[in-house]
Coordinates of C-alpha atoms in Angstrom, one line a residue:
Chain A
X24 CA 0.9 -33.7 -5.5
X25 CA 1.1 -32.7 -1.9
X26 CA 0.8 -29.0 -2.7
X27 CA -2.2 -29.3 -5.0
X28 CA -4.4 -30.7 -2.2
X29 CA -3.2 -28.1 0.2
X30 CA -4.2 -25.3 -2.1
X31 CA -7.8 -26.4 -1.8
X32 CA -7.9 -26.3 1.9
X33 CA -9.4 -22.8 1.5
X34 CA -13.1 -23.5 1.7
X35 CA -15.2 -22.6 -1.3
X36 CA -17.7 -19.9 -0.3
X37 CA -21.1 -18.9 -1.5
X38 CA -21.8 -15.4 -2.8
X39 CA -23.5 -14.5 0.5
X40 CA -20.5 -15.7 2.6
X41 CA -18.2 -13.7 0.3
X42 CA -20.3 -10.6 0.9
X43 CA -20.2 -11.1 4.6
X44 CA -16.4 -11.2 4.5
X45 CA -16.0 -8.0 2.6
X46 CA -14.1 -5.4 4.6
X47 CA -17.0 -2.9 4.4
X48 CA -19.5 -5.1 6.0
X49 CA -18.9 -4.0 9.6
X50 CA -19.1 -0.3 8.9
X51 CA -22.2 -0.9 6.7
X52 CA -24.0 -2.6 9.5
X53 CA -23.2 0.2 12.0
X54 CA -24.3 2.8 9.5
X55 CA -27.7 1.1 9.0
X56 CA -28.2 1.0 12.8
X57 CA -27.4 4.7 13.1
X58 CA -29.6 5.8 10.3
X59 CA -32.6 3.9 11.7
X60 CA -32.0 5.0 15.3
X61 CA -31.6 8.6 14.3
X62 CA -34.7 8.6 12.1
X63 CA -36.7 7.3 15.0
X64 CA -35.2 9.5 17.7
X65 CA -35.5 12.7 15.7
X66 CA -39.0 11.8 14.6
X67 CA -37.9 12.0 11.0
X68 CA -36.5 15.5 11.3
X69 CA -32.9 14.5 10.5
X70 CA -34.0 13.2 7.1
X71 CA -36.5 15.8 6.0
X72 CA -35.5 18.2 3.2
X73 CA -33.3 20.5 5.3
X74 CA -32.1 17.7 7.7
X75 CA -30.8 15.7 4.8
X76 CA -29.0 18.7 3.3
X77 CA -27.3 19.6 6.7
X78 CA -26.4 16.0 7.4
X79 CA -24.9 15.5 4.0
X80 CA -22.9 18.8 4.4
X81 CA -21.0 17.5 7.4
X82 CA -20.8 13.9 6.1
X83 CA -19.2 15.2 2.9
X84 CA -16.7 17.3 4.8
X85 CA -15.7 14.3 6.8
X86 CA -15.7 12.1 3.8
X87 CA -13.4 14.3 1.8
X88 CA -10.6 14.3 4.3
X89 CA -11.2 10.7 5.5
X90 CA -10.7 9.5 1.9
X91 CA -7.3 11.1 1.8
X92 CA -6.4 9.8 5.3
X93 CA -7.5 6.3 4.4
X94 CA -5.6 6.0 1.2
X95 CA -2.5 7.2 2.9
X96 CA -3.1 4.8 5.8
X97 CA -3.4 1.9 3.3
X98 CA 0.1 2.9 2.1
X99 CA 1.2 2.6 5.7
X100 CA 1.5 6.3 6.7
X101 CA -0.4 8.8 8.8
X102 CA -1.0 12.5 8.2
X103 CA -1.7 14.5 11.4
X104 CA -1.3 17.8 9.5
X105 CA -4.7 17.6 7.7
X106 CA -6.5 19.8 10.2
X107 CA -3.8 22.5 10.2
X108 CA -3.6 22.2 6.4
X109 CA -7.3 23.0 6.2
X110 CA -6.8 26.1 8.4
X111 CA -3.7 27.1 6.3
X112 CA -5.5 26.7 3.0
X113 CA -8.6 28.6 4.2
X114 CA -6.5 31.4 5.5
X115 CA -4.5 31.6 2.2
X116 CA -7.6 31.8 0.0
X117 CA -9.5 34.2 2.2
X118 CA -6.5 36.4 2.6
X119 CA -5.9 36.6 -1.1
X120 CA -9.5 37.4 -1.7
X121 CA -9.5 40.2 0.9
X122 CA -6.0 41.7 0.4
X123 CA -5.2 40.8 -3.1
X124 CA -2.5 38.5 -4.6
X125 CA 0.9 38.4 -2.9
X126 CA 3.6 40.9 -4.0
X127 CA 1.0 43.4 -5.1
X128 CA 0.1 41.4 -8.2
X129 CA -3.4 42.8 -8.1
X130 CA -6.9 41.5 -7.3
X131 CA -7.4 37.8 -6.8
X132 CA -10.2 35.9 -8.4
X133 CA -11.6 32.9 -6.5
X134 CA -10.0 30.6 -9.1
X135 CA -6.6 32.2 -8.8
X136 CA -6.8 32.2 -5.0
X137 CA -7.6 28.5 -5.1
X138 CA -4.9 27.5 -7.6
X139 CA -2.1 29.4 -5.8
X140 CA -3.2 28.0 -2.5
X141 CA -3.3 24.5 -4.0
X142 CA 0.2 24.9 -5.4
X143 CA 1.4 25.8 -1.8
X144 CA -0.4 23.0 -0.1
X145 CA 0.7 20.4 -2.6
X146 CA 4.3 21.7 -2.2
X147 CA 3.9 21.2 1.6
X148 CA 2.5 17.8 1.0
X149 CA 5.4 16.9 -1.1
X150 CA 7.8 18.3 1.5
X151 CA 6.2 16.2 4.3
X152 CA 6.3 13.1 2.1
X153 CA 9.9 13.7 1.1
X154 CA 11.0 14.2 4.7
X155 CA 9.2 11.0 5.8
X156 CA 10.7 8.8 3.1
X157 CA 14.2 10.3 3.1
X158 CA 14.6 10.4 6.9
X159 CA 12.8 7.1 7.5
X160 CA 11.2 8.7 10.5
X161 CA 7.7 7.8 11.6
X162 CA 5.2 9.9 9.7
X163 CA 3.4 10.3 13.0
X164 CA 6.1 12.5 14.4
X165 CA 6.9 14.3 11.1
X166 CA 3.3 15.3 10.5
X167 CA 2.8 16.2 14.2
X168 CA 5.6 18.7 13.5
X169 CA 3.7 20.1 10.6
X170 CA 0.4 20.1 12.6
X171 CA 2.0 22.8 14.9
X172 CA 4.0 24.5 12.2
X173 CA 1.2 25.0 9.8
X174 CA -1.3 26.1 12.5
X175 CA 1.4 28.6 13.7
X176 CA 2.1 29.9 10.2
X177 CA -1.7 30.4 9.7
X178 CA -2.1 32.4 12.9
X179 CA 1.0 34.5 12.4
X180 CA 0.1 35.3 8.8
X181 CA -3.4 36.3 9.9
X182 CA -2.0 38.7 12.6
X183 CA 0.7 40.2 10.4
X184 CA -1.4 40.9 7.4
X185 CA -5.0 41.0 8.6
X186 CA -4.5 42.1 12.2
X187 CA -7.1 39.6 13.3
X188 CA -7.3 35.8 13.2
X189 CA -10.5 35.8 11.2
X190 CA -11.9 37.1 8.0
X191 CA -15.6 37.6 7.6
X192 CA -17.8 39.6 5.4
X193 CA -16.1 38.7 2.1
X194 CA -18.5 39.4 -0.8
X195 CA -20.5 36.5 -2.0
X196 CA -18.4 35.3 -5.0
X197 CA -20.9 32.7 -6.0
X198 CA -22.9 35.2 -7.9
X199 CA -20.3 36.2 -10.4
X200 CA -17.6 33.5 -10.2
X201 CA -18.4 30.1 -11.7
X202 CA -15.5 28.7 -9.7
X203 CA -16.8 29.9 -6.4
X204 CA -20.2 28.5 -7.3
X205 CA -18.9 25.0 -8.0
X206 CA -17.0 25.0 -4.7
X207 CA -19.6 26.7 -2.4
X208 CA -22.9 26.8 -4.3
X209 CA -25.7 24.3 -4.6
X210 CA -25.6 21.0 -6.5
X211 CA -28.1 18.3 -7.4
X212 CA -30.9 20.9 -7.4
X213 CA -32.9 18.4 -9.5
X214 CA -33.2 16.1 -6.5
X215 CA -35.0 18.8 -4.4
X216 CA -37.0 20.0 -7.4
X217 CA -38.2 16.5 -7.9
X218 CA -39.0 16.1 -4.2
X219 CA -41.0 19.4 -4.5
X220 CA -42.8 18.2 -7.5
X221 CA -43.7 15.0 -5.7
X222 CA -45.4 17.1 -3.0
X223 CA -42.6 17.2 -0.4
X224 CA -39.9 19.7 0.4
X225 CA -42.3 22.4 1.4
X226 CA -41.7 25.3 3.8
X227 CA -44.5 26.8 6.1
X228 CA -45.8 29.0 3.3
X229 CA -46.1 26.0 1.0
X230 CA -43.2 27.0 -1.3
X231 CA -40.1 25.0 -2.2
X232 CA -38.0 24.8 0.9
X233 CA -34.5 23.6 0.0
X234 CA -32.9 24.3 -3.4
X235 CA -30.0 21.8 -3.4
X236 CA -27.2 20.1 -1.6
X237 CA -23.9 21.9 -0.8
X238 CA -21.3 21.6 -3.5
X239 CA -19.0 19.6 -1.2
X240 CA -21.4 16.7 -1.6
X241 CA -20.4 16.5 -5.3
X242 CA -16.7 16.9 -4.5
X243 CA -16.9 14.1 -1.9
X244 CA -18.5 11.8 -4.5
X245 CA -15.9 12.7 -7.1
X246 CA -12.9 12.2 -4.7
X247 CA -14.3 9.0 -3.2
X248 CA -15.2 7.7 -6.7
X249 CA -11.8 8.4 -8.1
X250 CA -10.0 7.0 -5.1
X251 CA -12.1 3.8 -5.3
X252 CA -11.3 3.4 -9.0
X253 CA -7.6 4.0 -8.5
X254 CA -7.3 1.7 -5.5
X255 CA -9.2 -1.2 -6.9
X256 CA -8.7 -1.1 -10.6
X257 CA -5.3 0.5 -11.5
X258 CA -1.6 -0.2 -11.3
X259 CA -1.1 2.7 -8.9
X260 CA -3.7 1.1 -6.6
X261 CA -1.8 -2.1 -6.5
X262 CA 1.4 -0.2 -5.7
X263 CA -0.5 1.6 -2.8
X264 CA -1.6 -1.7 -1.3
X265 CA 1.9 -3.3 -1.8
X266 CA 3.6 -0.3 -0.3
X267 CA 1.5 -0.5 2.9
X268 CA 1.6 -4.2 3.3
X269 CA 5.3 -5.0 3.0
X270 CA 7.4 -2.0 1.8
X271 CA 10.6 -4.0 1.3
X272 CA 8.8 -6.7 -0.8
X273 CA 7.2 -4.0 -2.9
X274 CA 10.6 -2.3 -3.5
X275 CA 12.3 -5.6 -4.4
X276 CA 9.7 -6.1 -7.1
X277 CA 10.2 -2.7 -8.6
X278 CA 7.4 -0.6 -7.0
X279 CA 8.5 3.0 -6.6
X280 CA 7.6 3.0 -2.9
X281 CA 8.9 6.5 -2.1
X282 CA 7.0 8.1 -5.0
X283 CA 3.8 6.4 -4.0
X284 CA 4.1 7.7 -0.4
X285 CA 5.0 11.3 -1.5
X286 CA 2.2 11.3 -3.9
X287 CA -0.3 10.3 -1.2
X288 CA 0.9 12.9 1.2
X289 CA 0.2 15.4 -1.6
X290 CA -3.3 13.7 -2.0
X291 CA -4.2 14.4 1.6
X292 CA -3.0 18.0 1.2
X293 CA -5.3 18.2 -1.9
X294 CA -8.2 16.8 0.1
X295 CA -7.6 19.3 2.9
X296 CA -7.5 22.1 0.4
X297 CA -10.8 21.0 -1.2
X298 CA -12.3 20.9 2.3
X299 CA -11.1 24.5 2.9
X300 CA -12.2 25.8 -0.5
X301 CA -15.7 24.4 -0.1
X302 CA -15.9 26.0 3.4
X303 CA -14.5 29.4 2.3
X304 CA -16.7 29.8 -0.8
X305 CA -19.8 28.5 1.1
X306 CA -19.6 30.8 4.1
X307 CA -17.3 33.6 2.7
X308 CA -15.4 33.5 6.0
X309 CA -12.2 32.1 7.3
X310 CA -10.7 31.6 10.7
X311 CA -7.3 30.5 12.1
X312 CA -9.0 27.7 14.1
X313 CA -10.7 26.1 11.1
X314 CA -10.0 22.4 10.7
X315 CA -8.9 22.0 14.3
X316 CA -8.9 18.2 15.2
X317 CA -10.0 17.3 11.7
X318 CA -6.9 15.1 11.2
X319 CA -8.1 12.9 14.1
X320 CA -11.6 12.7 12.8
X321 CA -10.3 11.7 9.4
X322 CA -8.1 8.9 10.9
X323 CA -11.0 7.8 13.1
X324 CA -13.4 7.6 10.2
X325 CA -10.8 5.7 8.1
X326 CA -10.5 3.1 10.9
X327 CA -14.2 2.9 11.4
X328 CA -14.5 2.3 7.7
X329 CA -12.2 -0.8 8.0
X330 CA -8.8 0.6 7.1
X331 CA -6.0 -1.2 9.0
X332 CA -3.7 1.0 11.1
X333 CA -0.7 -1.1 9.9
X334 CA -1.4 -0.5 6.2
X335 CA -2.0 -2.7 3.2
X336 CA -5.7 -3.2 3.7
X337 CA -8.8 -1.0 3.5
X338 CA -11.6 0.2 1.3
X339 CA -12.9 3.5 0.1
X340 CA -16.5 2.2 0.2
X341 CA -16.0 1.3 3.9
X342 CA -14.8 4.9 4.5
X343 CA -17.9 6.2 2.8
X344 CA -20.0 4.3 5.3
X345 CA -17.8 5.4 8.1
X346 CA -18.1 9.1 7.1
X347 CA -21.9 8.7 7.0
X348 CA -22.0 7.1 10.4
X349 CA -19.7 9.7 12.1
X350 CA -21.3 12.6 10.3
X351 CA -24.8 11.6 11.3
X352 CA -23.9 11.2 15.0
X353 CA -22.0 14.5 15.0
X354 CA -25.1 16.3 13.8
X355 CA -27.6 14.3 15.9
X356 CA -27.7 16.9 18.6
X357 CA -29.3 19.4 16.3
X358 CA -32.2 17.1 15.6
X359 CA -32.6 15.6 19.1
X360 CA -32.3 18.7 21.4
X361 CA -32.7 16.5 24.5
X362 CA -29.2 14.9 24.2
X363 CA -25.9 16.4 25.3
X364 CA -23.6 17.0 22.3
X365 CA -20.7 15.5 24.1
X366 CA -22.2 12.1 23.7
X367 CA -20.9 12.3 20.1
X368 CA -17.4 11.9 21.4
X369 CA -18.3 9.1 23.7
X370 CA -19.9 7.3 20.8
X371 CA -17.0 8.0 18.4
X372 CA -14.5 6.7 21.0
X373 CA -16.5 3.5 21.5
X374 CA -17.0 2.6 17.8
X375 CA -13.4 3.5 17.1
X376 CA -12.2 0.9 19.6
X377 CA -14.8 -1.6 18.4
X378 CA -13.6 -1.0 14.8
X379 CA -9.9 -1.5 15.7
X380 CA -10.7 -4.9 17.2
X381 CA -12.9 -5.9 14.3
X382 CA -10.2 -4.8 11.8
X383 CA -7.6 -6.8 13.6
X384 CA -9.8 -9.9 13.4
X385 CA -10.2 -9.4 9.7
X386 CA -6.4 -9.0 9.2
X387 CA -5.8 -12.2 11.1
X388 CA -8.4 -14.1 9.0
X389 CA -6.8 -12.9 5.8
X390 CA -3.2 -13.7 6.8
X391 CA -4.1 -17.0 8.3
X392 CA -3.8 -16.0 11.9
X393 CA -0.2 -14.7 11.8
Chain B
X4 CA 30.4 -29.1 -22.2
X5 CA 28.0 -26.3 -23.0
X6 CA 28.8 -22.7 -22.3
X7 CA 27.9 -21.7 -18.7
X8 CA 25.1 -19.1 -18.7
X9 CA 26.6 -17.3 -15.7
X10 CA 30.3 -17.3 -14.8
X11 CA 31.9 -15.6 -11.8
X12 CA 35.7 -15.2 -11.7
X13 CA 37.7 -14.2 -8.7
X14 CA 34.9 -12.3 -7.1
X15 CA 36.0 -10.1 -4.1
X16 CA 33.8 -8.0 -2.0
X17 CA 35.1 -5.9 0.9
X18 CA 33.0 -3.9 3.3
X19 CA 35.6 -1.5 4.6
X20 CA 38.3 -3.5 6.3
X21 CA 36.1 -6.7 6.3
X22 CA 36.6 -9.1 3.4
X23 CA 33.2 -10.9 2.9
X24 CA 34.3 -12.6 -0.3
X25 CA 37.9 -13.4 -1.0
X26 CA 37.9 -14.6 -4.6
X27 CA 35.0 -16.8 -5.5
X28 CA 34.6 -18.7 -8.8
X29 CA 31.3 -20.1 -10.0
X30 CA 29.9 -21.5 -13.2
X31 CA 26.2 -22.1 -13.6
X32 CA 24.8 -24.0 -16.6
X33 CA 21.3 -24.0 -17.9
X34 CA 19.2 -27.0 -16.9
X35 CA 21.3 -27.6 -13.9
X36 CA 20.9 -27.1 -10.2
X37 CA 24.0 -25.6 -8.7
X38 CA 24.1 -26.0 -4.9
X39 CA 25.9 -23.3 -3.0
X40 CA 26.8 -24.7 0.4
X41 CA 28.6 -23.3 3.4
X42 CA 28.3 -22.5 7.0
X43 CA 26.8 -19.3 8.4
X44 CA 29.1 -16.4 7.6
X45 CA 30.7 -18.3 4.7
X46 CA 29.7 -15.5 2.3
X47 CA 26.7 -17.1 0.6
X48 CA 24.4 -14.2 1.2
X49 CA 27.1 -11.7 0.0
X50 CA 27.7 -13.7 -3.1
X51 CA 24.0 -13.9 -4.1
X52 CA 23.4 -10.2 -3.2
X53 CA 26.3 -9.3 -5.5
X54 CA 24.9 -11.5 -8.3
X55 CA 21.5 -9.9 -7.7
X56 CA 22.9 -6.4 -8.1
X57 CA 22.4 -5.4 -4.5
X58 CA 26.1 -5.1 -3.9
X59 CA 28.8 -4.2 -6.4
X60 CA 31.9 -6.4 -6.5
X61 CA 35.1 -4.9 -5.3
X62 CA 37.2 -7.0 -7.7
X63 CA 36.5 -9.8 -10.1
X64 CA 34.1 -10.3 -13.0
X65 CA 30.7 -11.6 -13.7
X66 CA 29.9 -12.9 -17.2
X67 CA 26.6 -13.7 -18.7
X68 CA 26.8 -15.9 -21.8
X69 CA 30.4 -15.0 -22.0
X70 CA 30.0 -11.3 -21.9
X71 CA 31.2 -9.3 -18.8
X72 CA 28.3 -7.4 -17.0
X73 CA 28.2 -4.9 -14.2
X74 CA 25.0 -4.5 -12.2
X75 CA 24.4 -1.2 -10.5
X76 CA 20.9 -2.0 -9.2
X77 CA 18.7 -5.1 -8.6
X78 CA 16.8 -4.0 -11.7
X79 CA 19.9 -4.3 -13.9
X80 CA 20.4 -7.9 -12.6
X81 CA 16.8 -8.9 -13.2
X82 CA 16.9 -7.3 -16.7
X83 CA 19.9 -9.5 -17.4
X84 CA 17.8 -12.6 -16.4
X85 CA 18.9 -13.1 -12.8
X86 CA 15.8 -13.8 -10.7
X87 CA 16.4 -13.9 -7.0
X88 CA 14.0 -15.5 -4.6
X89 CA 14.9 -14.3 -1.1
X90 CA 14.3 -16.1 2.1
X91 CA 11.6 -13.6 3.1
X92 CA 10.2 -14.1 -0.5
X93 CA 9.2 -10.5 -1.0
X94 CA 5.5 -11.2 -0.9
X95 CA 2.6 -9.2 0.5
X96 CA 0.4 -11.4 2.7
X97 CA -2.7 -9.2 2.5
X98 CA -2.7 -9.0 -1.3
X99 CA -4.1 -11.6 -3.6
X100 CA -1.9 -14.1 -5.4
X101 CA -2.4 -12.3 -8.7
X102 CA -1.6 -8.9 -7.2
X103 CA 1.6 -10.3 -5.7
X104 CA 2.5 -12.1 -8.9
X105 CA 2.4 -8.9 -10.9
X106 CA 3.5 -6.6 -8.2
X107 CA 5.5 -3.8 -9.9
X108 CA 5.0 -5.2 -13.4
X109 CA 1.2 -5.1 -13.7
X110 CA -0.5 -5.5 -17.1
X111 CA -2.1 -2.2 -17.9
X112 CA -5.0 -1.4 -20.1
X113 CA -6.7 1.9 -20.7
X114 CA -5.9 4.7 -18.2
X115 CA -3.6 2.5 -16.2
X116 CA -6.4 0.0 -15.4
X117 CA -5.4 -3.5 -14.5
X118 CA -6.2 -6.3 -16.9
X119 CA -7.3 -8.4 -14.0
X120 CA -8.9 -11.4 -15.8
X121 CA -5.8 -11.8 -17.9
X122 CA -3.5 -11.4 -14.9
X123 CA -5.5 -14.0 -12.9
X124 CA -5.3 -16.5 -15.8
X125 CA -1.5 -16.0 -16.2
X126 CA -0.8 -16.3 -12.5
X127 CA -2.9 -19.5 -12.3
X128 CA -1.3 -21.0 -15.4
X129 CA 2.3 -20.2 -14.4
X130 CA 1.7 -21.7 -10.9
X131 CA 0.2 -24.7 -12.4
X132 CA 3.2 -25.2 -14.7
X133 CA 5.5 -25.7 -11.7
X134 CA 3.0 -27.7 -9.8
X135 CA 0.5 -25.8 -7.8
X136 CA -3.1 -25.8 -8.9
X137 CA -4.7 -22.7 -7.4
X138 CA -8.5 -22.7 -7.8
X139 CA -8.6 -19.0 -6.7
X140 CA -5.9 -16.6 -7.6
X141 CA -7.8 -13.8 -5.9
X142 CA -7.2 -15.4 -2.5
X143 CA -4.8 -13.5 -0.2
X144 CA -1.2 -14.8 -0.1
X145 CA -1.6 -14.9 3.7
X146 CA -3.8 -18.0 3.3
X147 CA -1.0 -19.9 1.6
X148 CA 1.5 -22.2 3.2
X149 CA 5.2 -21.3 3.2
X150 CA 5.9 -23.8 0.4
X151 CA 3.2 -22.4 -1.7
X152 CA 4.5 -18.8 -1.2
X153 CA 7.9 -20.1 -2.3
X154 CA 6.4 -21.5 -5.4
X155 CA 4.6 -18.2 -6.1
X156 CA 7.9 -16.3 -5.8
X157 CA 9.7 -18.9 -8.1
X158 CA 6.9 -18.8 -10.7
X159 CA 6.9 -15.0 -10.7
X160 CA 10.7 -14.9 -11.3
X161 CA 10.4 -17.4 -14.1
X162 CA 7.5 -15.6 -15.7
X163 CA 9.4 -12.3 -15.8
X164 CA 12.3 -13.8 -17.6
X165 CA 14.7 -15.3 -15.1
X166 CA 17.4 -17.4 -16.8
X167 CA 19.3 -17.8 -13.6
X168 CA 17.1 -18.5 -10.6
X169 CA 18.8 -17.9 -7.2
X170 CA 16.9 -19.6 -4.4
X171 CA 18.1 -18.4 -1.0
X172 CA 17.6 -21.2 1.5
X173 CA 14.1 -22.1 0.1
X174 CA 13.7 -25.2 2.3
X175 CA 14.7 -23.7 5.6
X176 CA 11.8 -22.7 8.0
X177 CA 9.5 -25.2 6.2
X178 CA 7.9 -28.4 7.4
X179 CA 9.1 -31.7 6.1
X180 CA 6.3 -32.2 3.6
X181 CA 6.6 -28.6 2.3
X182 CA 10.3 -29.0 1.9
X183 CA 9.7 -31.9 -0.4
X184 CA 7.2 -29.8 -2.3
X185 CA 9.8 -27.2 -2.9
X186 CA 12.4 -29.8 -4.0
X187 CA 9.8 -31.1 -6.5
X188 CA 9.3 -27.5 -7.8
X189 CA 13.1 -27.2 -8.2
X190 CA 13.2 -30.4 -10.2
X191 CA 10.3 -29.2 -12.4
X192 CA 12.1 -26.0 -13.2
X193 CA 15.3 -27.9 -13.9
X194 CA 13.4 -30.2 -16.3
X195 CA 12.6 -27.2 -18.5
X196 CA 16.2 -27.2 -19.5
X197 CA 16.7 -23.5 -20.1
X198 CA 17.0 -22.2 -16.6
X199 CA 20.0 -22.4 -14.4
X200 CA 19.3 -22.7 -10.7
X201 CA 21.5 -21.6 -7.8
X202 CA 20.3 -23.4 -4.7
X203 CA 21.5 -22.2 -1.4
X204 CA 21.1 -24.5 1.4
X205 CA 22.4 -25.9 4.7
X206 CA 20.9 -29.2 4.1
X207 CA 23.2 -32.0 2.7
X208 CA 20.3 -34.3 1.9
X209 CA 18.4 -31.7 0.0
X210 CA 21.4 -30.8 -2.1
X211 CA 22.1 -34.4 -2.8
X212 CA 18.5 -34.9 -4.0
X213 CA 18.4 -32.2 -6.5
X214 CA 21.9 -30.9 -7.1
X215 CA 24.0 -31.4 -10.2
X216 CA 27.0 -29.4 -9.2
X217 CA 28.3 -28.1 -5.9
X218 CA 30.3 -25.2 -4.7
X219 CA 31.4 -25.0 -1.1
X220 CA 32.2 -21.7 0.6
X221 CA 34.1 -21.1 3.8
X222 CA 35.2 -17.7 5.1
X223 CA 34.6 -16.0 1.8
X224 CA 36.6 -18.5 -0.3
X225 CA 35.7 -21.4 -2.5
X226 CA 37.0 -24.5 -0.7
X227 CA 35.7 -27.1 -3.0
X228 CA 33.6 -27.7 -6.1
X229 CA 32.5 -30.6 -8.3
X230 CA 29.6 -32.5 -9.7
X231 CA 27.3 -34.7 -7.7
X232 CA 29.1 -37.9 -8.8
X233 CA 32.6 -36.4 -8.1
X234 CA 32.0 -35.6 -4.5
X235 CA 31.6 -38.4 -2.1
X236 CA 29.6 -38.3 1.1
X237 CA 32.7 -38.1 3.3
X238 CA 34.1 -35.3 1.2
X239 CA 30.8 -33.5 1.2
X240 CA 30.6 -33.6 5.0
X241 CA 34.1 -32.4 5.4
X242 CA 33.5 -29.4 3.0
X243 CA 30.2 -28.5 4.6
X244 CA 31.7 -28.2 8.0
X245 CA 34.0 -25.5 6.5
X246 CA 36.9 -27.9 5.6
X247 CA 37.7 -29.1 9.1
X248 CA 38.1 -32.9 9.2
X249 CA 35.3 -34.7 10.9
X250 CA 38.0 -36.6 12.6
X251 CA 39.3 -33.4 14.2
X252 CA 35.9 -32.5 15.3
X253 CA 35.4 -35.9 16.9
X254 CA 38.6 -35.5 18.8
X255 CA 37.7 -32.0 19.9
X256 CA 34.3 -33.0 21.0
X257 CA 35.7 -36.0 22.9
X258 CA 38.2 -33.8 24.7
X259 CA 35.4 -31.7 26.2

């Protein structure tokens, strides 16, 4: 049988070789280098009790939106409206908390403010997705439209109702609202308690220094964990990959391509809303400029994590490594005062380009050089 | 003679003023390879797209096991047992063999999780049945040759219940050796005895090798039909060139 021999032209690989071919391997290596380099350059400060908390805070922020952006990219679409969606969601929540529910329906609790905002952002996500699949236009241009539109709506709403484009000095809802607490409070306190008991995590007076991580750390783990499970283990995951790889083939085999895409535009809107909620309930402030440029960071991290620009391939684990890498470098200036903060963007640009080339090589290897 | 599984009567398909099919008849029997031959623009693609539920016929009837059917969507057609393997094969090169095999019809367990081991096994076994032994069904389809992809698409259609297998030029754009592989696959499917195959091709030799019955189309009409033994080589060549006599063609060429 001619074909039977041909099937075995694919070389059998050892476990180690298979590991080295995993899509996450590049971003994992870069992450390791960054962690070691940063630990040395900051003389350990970036990974002491407070350094770790602050680093994780920004990594989790990036991680939440990059997960959404990556899963959408795997399905073959972009969302440039993520940053503006963050601003819009933050404005919506803060405004309801300060000025009450719309139409004079009374005081807003943190939970109500979040749910109403989420309903709006999911509706916008649905609208974006529907416009993209119905019109057949590039999601790049449709979501670019929403980037301006949502940012504009955010500013206009702020000025009309609040007379100023920022809200600060909201009461600290974390004390009385369980919901505000799980969004903006501390999590994994046991980790720092344990650290304290083991003799570390001390401030200058010898008391326990840091109480816990920001809640967004937990949300990032939850979102990334669920996204990983859905992508790699479920039917919907198979549909997402199939949609991004060859839309027509997926459709011919009965995959509801349009519903997959619309659902994922709603997922990025959800991620942006979670980002905003964690920020609002952590700091008790909001600002029309919040989330600016975040859509580009999200896409950059997705690519650094090994997601293909053309869709059909990518991994949530890789995006986790990408978020850690980019988050650490973004924060590095706080731990190494000697360096100019702008180096962060130089670095990001460089690894982004390197990642694009690496991803393209991976794609060619998988598709046999086509 | 047994009842044809699929019968087409006076099928007409117009796109606005353009008549793509001007009354085509076709009978397809289980366990037979029915070759559909014709030049470019003869209406082969329109015919199979109508059978696959992509287009709705303007006039004429399609019968399955003697009963008239009307397909509104490709899903209707595949539910009725018509499996179409298009030229582009509808596979995703970056996905694994198994994920392609079950695309859109995944086996689900708890919470919509994939029963991956079971799916790997079925994909492997089904491919083996029609002649490809895949050691690793988790390898990406992109690593497979064109002939192997063809086999994957055929195995998939059969596994999901195709009684009529429509193969749209499965041997074009393949190397010589792979073409032979695909012809072997066609023969193996034929040998099962319960599946009718519609084999669309440009290639006279290929159709001779595997075909039981032929239908020739030209300009949207059936210009000839018959079994392998009924149609001689001369006749076949004449019909394949759209009905023009080879003699005429010779004269025309000589005149240039």
